[in-house]
XYZ file of C-alpha atoms in Angstrom:
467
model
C 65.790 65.654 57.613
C 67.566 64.125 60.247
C 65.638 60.915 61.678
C 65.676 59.110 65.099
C 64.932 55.227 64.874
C 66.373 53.017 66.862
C 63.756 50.109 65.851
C 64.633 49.988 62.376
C 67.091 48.276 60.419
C 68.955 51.262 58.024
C 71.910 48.783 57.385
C 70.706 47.158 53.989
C 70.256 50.941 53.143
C 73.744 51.684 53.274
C 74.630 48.825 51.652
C 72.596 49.403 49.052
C 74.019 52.665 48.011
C 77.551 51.456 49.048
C 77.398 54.008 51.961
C 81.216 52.228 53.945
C 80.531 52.070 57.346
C 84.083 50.357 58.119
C 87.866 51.495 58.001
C 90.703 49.955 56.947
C 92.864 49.049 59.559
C 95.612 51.267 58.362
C 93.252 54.114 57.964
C 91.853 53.630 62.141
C 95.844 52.632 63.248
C 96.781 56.346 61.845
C 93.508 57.711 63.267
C 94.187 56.062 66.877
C 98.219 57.357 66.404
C 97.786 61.047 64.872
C 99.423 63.802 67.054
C 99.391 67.494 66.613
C 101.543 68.642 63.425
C 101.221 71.945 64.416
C 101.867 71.470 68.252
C 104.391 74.457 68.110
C 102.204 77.324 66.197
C 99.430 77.454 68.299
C 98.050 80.264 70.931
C 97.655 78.974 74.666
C 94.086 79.791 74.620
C 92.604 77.551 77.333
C 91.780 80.685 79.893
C 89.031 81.372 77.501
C 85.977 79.499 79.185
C 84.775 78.135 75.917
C 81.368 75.632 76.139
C 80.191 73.041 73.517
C 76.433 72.874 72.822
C 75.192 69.520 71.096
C 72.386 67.270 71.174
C 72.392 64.687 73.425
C 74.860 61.927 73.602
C 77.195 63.506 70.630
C 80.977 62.561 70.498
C 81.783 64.534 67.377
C 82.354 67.812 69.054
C 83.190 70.454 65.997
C 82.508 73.335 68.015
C 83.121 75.443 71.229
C 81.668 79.141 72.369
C 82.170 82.039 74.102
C 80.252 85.559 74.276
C 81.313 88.456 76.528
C 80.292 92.535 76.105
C 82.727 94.415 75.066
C 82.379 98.582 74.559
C 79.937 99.203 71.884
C 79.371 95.763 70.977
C 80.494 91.869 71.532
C 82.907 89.721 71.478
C 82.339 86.221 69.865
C 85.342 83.529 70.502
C 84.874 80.222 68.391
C 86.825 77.227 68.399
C 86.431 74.822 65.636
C 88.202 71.657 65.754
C 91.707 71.566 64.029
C 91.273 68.261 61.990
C 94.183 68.694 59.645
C 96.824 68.901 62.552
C 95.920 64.878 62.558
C 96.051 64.376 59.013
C 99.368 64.138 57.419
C 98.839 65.217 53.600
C 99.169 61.882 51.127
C 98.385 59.463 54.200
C 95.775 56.680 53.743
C 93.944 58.704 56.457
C 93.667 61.784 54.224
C 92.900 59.503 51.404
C 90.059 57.925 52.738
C 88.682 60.900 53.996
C 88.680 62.139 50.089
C 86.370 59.253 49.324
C 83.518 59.998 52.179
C 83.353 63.585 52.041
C 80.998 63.983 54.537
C 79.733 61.910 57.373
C 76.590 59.976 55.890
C 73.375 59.917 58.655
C 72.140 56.777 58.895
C 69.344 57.072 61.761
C 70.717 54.124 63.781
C 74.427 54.945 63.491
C 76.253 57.780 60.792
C 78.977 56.196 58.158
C 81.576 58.708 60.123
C 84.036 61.076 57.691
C 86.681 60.003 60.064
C 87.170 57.016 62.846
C 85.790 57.426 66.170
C 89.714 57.207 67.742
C 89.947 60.825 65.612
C 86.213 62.274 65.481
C 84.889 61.217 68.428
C 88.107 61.297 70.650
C 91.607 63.029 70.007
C 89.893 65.738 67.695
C 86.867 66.244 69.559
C 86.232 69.066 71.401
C 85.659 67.136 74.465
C 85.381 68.770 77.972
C 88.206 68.758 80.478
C 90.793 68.062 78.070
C 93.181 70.365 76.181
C 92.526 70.292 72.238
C 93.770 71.918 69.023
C 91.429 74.333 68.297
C 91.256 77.022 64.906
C 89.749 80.119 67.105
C 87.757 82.638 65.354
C 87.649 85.848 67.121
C 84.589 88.618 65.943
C 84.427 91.961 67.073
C 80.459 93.099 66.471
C 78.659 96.364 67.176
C 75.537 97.159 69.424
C 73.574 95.848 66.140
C 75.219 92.543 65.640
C 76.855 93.167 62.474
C 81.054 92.520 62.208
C 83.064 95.313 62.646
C 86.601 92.942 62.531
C 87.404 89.208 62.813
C 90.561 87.277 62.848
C 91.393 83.146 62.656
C 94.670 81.731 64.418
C 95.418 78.172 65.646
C 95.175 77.653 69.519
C 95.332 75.548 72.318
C 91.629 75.192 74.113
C 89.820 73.742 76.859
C 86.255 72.991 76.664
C 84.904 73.812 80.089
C 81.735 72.521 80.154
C 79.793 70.088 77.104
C 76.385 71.201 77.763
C 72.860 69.771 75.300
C 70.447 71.533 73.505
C 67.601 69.915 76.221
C 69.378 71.475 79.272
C 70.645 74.752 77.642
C 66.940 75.452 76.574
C 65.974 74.824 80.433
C 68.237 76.932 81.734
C 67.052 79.750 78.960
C 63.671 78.808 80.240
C 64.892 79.052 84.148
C 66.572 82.335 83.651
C 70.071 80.274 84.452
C 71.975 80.124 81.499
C 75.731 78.974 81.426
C 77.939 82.283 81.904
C 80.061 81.500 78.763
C 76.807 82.028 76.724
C 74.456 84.407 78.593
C 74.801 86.581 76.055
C 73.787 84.029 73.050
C 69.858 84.549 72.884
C 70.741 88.366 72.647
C 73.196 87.937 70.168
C 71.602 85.583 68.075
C 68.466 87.657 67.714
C 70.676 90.033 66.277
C 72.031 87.976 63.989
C 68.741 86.785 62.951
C 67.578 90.521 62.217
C 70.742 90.764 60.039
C 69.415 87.787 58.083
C 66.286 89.345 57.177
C 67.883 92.548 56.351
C 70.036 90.405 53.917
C 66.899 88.671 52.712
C 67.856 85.244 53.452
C 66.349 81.653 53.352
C 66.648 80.511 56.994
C 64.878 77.116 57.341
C 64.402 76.181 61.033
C 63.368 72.301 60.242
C 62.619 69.987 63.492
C 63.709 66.342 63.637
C 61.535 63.450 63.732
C 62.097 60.182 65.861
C 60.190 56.965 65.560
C 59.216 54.809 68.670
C 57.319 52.370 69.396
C 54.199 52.747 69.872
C 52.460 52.238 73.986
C 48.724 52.450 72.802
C 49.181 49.769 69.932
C 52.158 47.819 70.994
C 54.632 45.678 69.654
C 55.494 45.938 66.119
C 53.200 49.390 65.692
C 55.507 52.807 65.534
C 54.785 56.354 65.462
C 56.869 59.115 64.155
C 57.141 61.609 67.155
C 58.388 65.518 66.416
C 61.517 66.440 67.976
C 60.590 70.163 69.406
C 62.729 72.728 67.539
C 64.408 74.905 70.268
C 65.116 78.310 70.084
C 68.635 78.307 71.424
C 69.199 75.444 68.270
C 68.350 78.672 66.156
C 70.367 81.463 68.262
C 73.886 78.666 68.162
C 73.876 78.105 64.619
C 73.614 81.402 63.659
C 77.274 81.635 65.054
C 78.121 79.252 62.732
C 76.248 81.079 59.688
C 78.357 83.971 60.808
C 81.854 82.037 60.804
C 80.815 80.988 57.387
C 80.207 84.201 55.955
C 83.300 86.028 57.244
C 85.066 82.974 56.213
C 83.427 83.697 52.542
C 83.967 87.102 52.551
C 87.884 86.778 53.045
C 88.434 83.869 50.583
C 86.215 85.911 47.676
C 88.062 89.183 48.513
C 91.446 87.229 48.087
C 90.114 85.182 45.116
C 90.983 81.797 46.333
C 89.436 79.033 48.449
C 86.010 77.083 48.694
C 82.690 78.641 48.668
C 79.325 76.857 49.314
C 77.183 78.574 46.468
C 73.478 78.416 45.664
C 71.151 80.392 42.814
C 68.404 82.456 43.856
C 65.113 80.459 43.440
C 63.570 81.405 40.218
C 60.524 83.780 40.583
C 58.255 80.704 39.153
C 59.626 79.041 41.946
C 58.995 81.453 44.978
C 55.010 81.915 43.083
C 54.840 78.111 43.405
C 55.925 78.495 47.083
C 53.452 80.843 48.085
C 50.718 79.029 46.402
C 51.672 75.390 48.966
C 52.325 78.000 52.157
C 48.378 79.081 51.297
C 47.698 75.548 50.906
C 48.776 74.513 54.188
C 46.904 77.743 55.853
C 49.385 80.197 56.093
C 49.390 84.139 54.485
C 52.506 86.473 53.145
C 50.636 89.019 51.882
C 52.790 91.661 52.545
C 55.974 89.748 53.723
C 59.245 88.548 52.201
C 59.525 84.464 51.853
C 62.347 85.860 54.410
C 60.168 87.040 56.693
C 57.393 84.575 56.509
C 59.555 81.380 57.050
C 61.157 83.603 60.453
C 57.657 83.773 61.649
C 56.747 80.112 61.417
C 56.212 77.440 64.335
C 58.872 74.844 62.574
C 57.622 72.517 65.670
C 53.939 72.523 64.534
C 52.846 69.816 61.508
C 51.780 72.788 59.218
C 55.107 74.369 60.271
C 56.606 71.363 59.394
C 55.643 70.932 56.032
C 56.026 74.820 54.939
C 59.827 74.163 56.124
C 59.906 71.355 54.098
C 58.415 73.078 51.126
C 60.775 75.968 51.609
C 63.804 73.377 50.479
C 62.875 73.110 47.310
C 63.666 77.276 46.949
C 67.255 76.105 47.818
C 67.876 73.410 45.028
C 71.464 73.413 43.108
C 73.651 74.284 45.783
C 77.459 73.643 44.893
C 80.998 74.103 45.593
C 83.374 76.171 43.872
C 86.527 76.706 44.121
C 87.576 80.333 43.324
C 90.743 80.132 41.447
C 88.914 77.611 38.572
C 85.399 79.064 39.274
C 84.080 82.674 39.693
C 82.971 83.901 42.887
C 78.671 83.791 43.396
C 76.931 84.085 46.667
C 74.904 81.483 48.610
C 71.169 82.670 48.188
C 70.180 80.949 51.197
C 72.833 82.847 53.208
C 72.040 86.187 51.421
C 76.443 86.809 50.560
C 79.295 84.781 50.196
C 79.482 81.667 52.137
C 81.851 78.451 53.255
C 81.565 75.794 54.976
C 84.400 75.662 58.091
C 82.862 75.148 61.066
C 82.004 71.376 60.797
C 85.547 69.447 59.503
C 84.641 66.487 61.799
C 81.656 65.801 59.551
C 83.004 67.476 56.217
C 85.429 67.242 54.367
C 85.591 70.770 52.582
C 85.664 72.202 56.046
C 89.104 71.059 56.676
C 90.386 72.830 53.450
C 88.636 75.669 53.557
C 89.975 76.535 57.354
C 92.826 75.974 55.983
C 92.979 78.521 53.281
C 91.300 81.186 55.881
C 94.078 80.340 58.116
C 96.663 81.578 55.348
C 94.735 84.684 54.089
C 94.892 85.745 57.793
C 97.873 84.534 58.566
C 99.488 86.674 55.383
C 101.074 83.563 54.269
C 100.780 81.328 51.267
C 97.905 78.633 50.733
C 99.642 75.038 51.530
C 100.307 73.285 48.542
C 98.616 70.023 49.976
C 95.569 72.466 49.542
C 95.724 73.896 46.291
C 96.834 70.220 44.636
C 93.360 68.746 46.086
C 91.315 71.191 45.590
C 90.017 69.600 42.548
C 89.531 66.309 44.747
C 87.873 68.299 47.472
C 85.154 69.690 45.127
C 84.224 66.904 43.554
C 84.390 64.369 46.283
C 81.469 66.990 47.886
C 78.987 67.267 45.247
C 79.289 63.130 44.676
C 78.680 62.751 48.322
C 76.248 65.264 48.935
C 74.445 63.812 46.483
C 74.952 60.418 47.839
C 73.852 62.089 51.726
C 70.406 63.165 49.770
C 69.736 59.685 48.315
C 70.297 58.018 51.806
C 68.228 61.134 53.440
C 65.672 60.230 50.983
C 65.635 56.254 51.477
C 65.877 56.652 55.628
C 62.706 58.825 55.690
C 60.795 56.881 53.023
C 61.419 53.363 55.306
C 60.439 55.022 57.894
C 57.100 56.227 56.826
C 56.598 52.989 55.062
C 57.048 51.025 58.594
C 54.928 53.783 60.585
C 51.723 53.308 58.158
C 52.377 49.581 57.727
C 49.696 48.811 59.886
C 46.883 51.335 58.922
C 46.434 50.362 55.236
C 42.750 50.579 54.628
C 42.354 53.585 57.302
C 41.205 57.242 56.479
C 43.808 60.408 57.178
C 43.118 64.062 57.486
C 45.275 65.943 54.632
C 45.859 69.305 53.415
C 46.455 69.188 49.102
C 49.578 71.269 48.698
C 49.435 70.520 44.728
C 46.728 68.585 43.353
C 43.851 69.603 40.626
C 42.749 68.430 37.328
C 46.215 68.623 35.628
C 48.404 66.228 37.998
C 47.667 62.672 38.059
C 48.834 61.968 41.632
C 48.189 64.678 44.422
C 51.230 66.054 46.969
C 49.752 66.487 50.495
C 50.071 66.820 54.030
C 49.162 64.414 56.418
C 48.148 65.933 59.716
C 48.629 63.140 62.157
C 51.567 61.318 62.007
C 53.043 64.186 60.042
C 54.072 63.115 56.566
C 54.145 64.426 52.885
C 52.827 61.938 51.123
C 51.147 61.307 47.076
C 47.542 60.404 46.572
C 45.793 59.393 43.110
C 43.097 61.383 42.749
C 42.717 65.184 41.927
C 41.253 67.241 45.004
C 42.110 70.678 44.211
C 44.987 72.644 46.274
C 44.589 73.661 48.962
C 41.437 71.611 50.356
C 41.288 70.012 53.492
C 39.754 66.377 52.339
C 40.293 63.253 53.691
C 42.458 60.719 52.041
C 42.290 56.874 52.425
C 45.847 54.428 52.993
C 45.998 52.527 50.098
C 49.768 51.311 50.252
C 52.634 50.827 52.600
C 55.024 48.600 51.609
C 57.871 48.469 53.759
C 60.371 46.342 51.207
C 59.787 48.686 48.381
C 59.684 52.077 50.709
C 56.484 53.467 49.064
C 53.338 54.324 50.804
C 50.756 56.144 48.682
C 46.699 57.183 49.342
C 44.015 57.455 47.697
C 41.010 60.417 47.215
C 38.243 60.496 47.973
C 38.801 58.405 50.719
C 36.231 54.822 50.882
């Protein structure tokens, strides 16, 4: 979960788990230097009206849209910034980029993939300003669904970098941007494809910690970031770039693919049982279905989307020449990541490969001799991204419900009874999962008491009954 806090200190976090936050000079001087290696190969695409759509403030502009009607269906145009035309193969710049993996989220400032002279400014999809783009083009019928789709390398101009905040007014207003009028209807489409496919879509809203105005200084509260609709609608374009990009790696037997097991059926029982907990019914519905029809911005919403993560546990990469093809069981088919290469590394490789395969020419070397690297640089750092995920949000808590030790909460049990020593629960206001000791069964509404919230050790536990 992604977490806004400003307030708090997340430094000694990253140093902690040796998270870099720094380049080497060499590594920024090639970064602030890099020019297009593949100036010459590229499409003059910039009459396409393309639009970003990020949350506020973002530099690290991966993507750019555009949706027009086209007979029988649409037409989906996607530029993805082309990070490798800044990276020469064997540079320091490539090789540091091996070592991150992925852009690490600290709340107060990420530990980038790249520098900000390359992720933030020459690769960036930036508006006003020509930029080598990868362009995905998809041809889809009156139902959403692909009938074609091709990749080249282009030439783009971002004409307007608009934010999830304004985009969802002007949804609201009736006024959206002309490049993506057409988004809300496509993306419902695409959303009705991923229930047909039976997919795990998990729509989970950010918090934010601030300061609290009834309590004052030195009190916070964690605040719910509301979970917008057009967030939902935008990245199923990407879910669909990253399942024709699967598609056309497994059908050639070679590239990256983001894989993940179905969740066992003891699994999806135990699922059900915490979604009844927390107040919700799927008798009669798919865990597909239910999870569609969820408020992710309410607490109880929430928590079920939280709960819902632990169906998708042991995702990996694979790459298909050492590794046979399986789908992502989240996704509901094959899957890759490509539409994020400021931010991951496999992206960049990946793109790369689809590039080829449509290109009808052969995989660069540079990407077959690190493909080994590329794997298992992602599942250290993934790893690594959990850990830190995991440390951010338990400070957080911790420094929330510093000051309330010794106070009562409302909670919902989402596993308790006689056989666990500490209960898991929900706690309604500020919305946190959180342990108790005790054993009140599952899925009763009780009231638990603070008994713990140290901020130096990140734990925070309660206690049932309640004093």
């Amino acid at each position: 979960m992604k977490l806004y806090a400003a307030p708090l200190d997340f430094r000694p976090i990253a140093g902690e788990f040796s998270v870099p936050t720094d380049f080497p000079e060499e590594v920024t001087a090639q970064a602030a230097s890099a020019q297009d290696r593949y100036a010459d190969q590229r499409r003059d695409a910039r009459d396409i009206p393309l639009v970003t759509i990020d949350p506020v403030g973002s530099m690290d502009l991966d993507q750019a849209v555009f949706i027009e009607a086209r007979d029988g269906g649409y037409r989906v145009l996607y530029a993805i910034a082309d990070v490798a035309a800044f990276i020469e193969p064997g540079s320091a710049l490539e090789e540091e980029s091996l070592k991150r993996g992925q852009t690490i989220y600290l709340p107060d400032e990420p530990a980038r993939l790249h520098p900000a002279e390359l992720s933030e400014d020459r690769a960036s999809l930036l508006a006003d300003v020509d930029r080598p783009a990868v362009l995905w083009t998809f041809d889809l019928d009156s139902a959403g669904e692909v009938e074609d789709f091709s990749v080249e390398r282009a030439l783009v101009r971002n004409r307007a970098r608009l934010d999830y905040d304004q985009v969802h007014e002007d949804l609201e207003n009736g006024s959206l941007h002309s490049s993506i009028a057409l988004l809300p209807e496509v993306g419902k489409l695409r959303q009705a494809s991923s229930l047909r496919r039976d997919a795990i879509n998990l729509r989970l809203p950010s918090q934010r910690v601030q300061e609290s105005s009834d309590e004052g200084e030195g009190h916070f509260e964690l605040v719910m970031e509301p979970r917008y609709e057009v967030m939902d609608y935008n990245s199923e374009i990407s879910l669909l770039t990253g399942m024709c990009a699967g598609r056309l790696m497994e059908s050639h037997g070679i590239g990256f693919l983001r894989t993940l097991a179905a969740a066992t059926p003891e699994a999806e029982a135990e699922f059900r049982s915490e979604a009844q907990a927390l107040g919700f019914s799927l008798e009669g519905q798919s865990i597909s279905e239910f999870l569609h029809s969820v408020d992710a911005d309410s607490p109880r919403g929430m928590a079920v989307m939280r709960e819902a993560q632990r169906l998708l546990r042991g995702a990996d990469y694979v790459w298909l020449e050492e590794s046979p093809a399986d789908v992502h069981a989240g996704i509901g088919g094959y899957y890759a990541h490509v539409t994020a290469p400021l931010r991951r590394l496999v992206d960049r490789f990946a793109t790369e490969v689809c590039l080829a395969l449509s290109g009808g020419y052969e995989v660069p070397e540079w990407v077959r001799n690190r493909a080994g690297d590329v794997i298992a640089s992602m599942r250290s750092t993934s790893q690594l991204a959990s850990q830190v995920d995991r440390a951010c949000l338990n400070l957080t808590e911790a420094t929330v419900l510093a000051p309330w030790v010794g106070t009562n909460f409302e909670s919902v049990v989402v596993d308790g009874g006689e056989k666990r020593d500490k209960a898991r629960l929900f706690i309604l206001e500020p919305p946190v999962m959180g342990e108790a000791v005790g054993q009140p069964p599952t899925g009763s509404e009780t009231t638990v008491s603070l008994v713990k919230a140290d901020v130096a050790e990140r734990d925070v536990l309660f206690a049932w009954p309640a004093d």
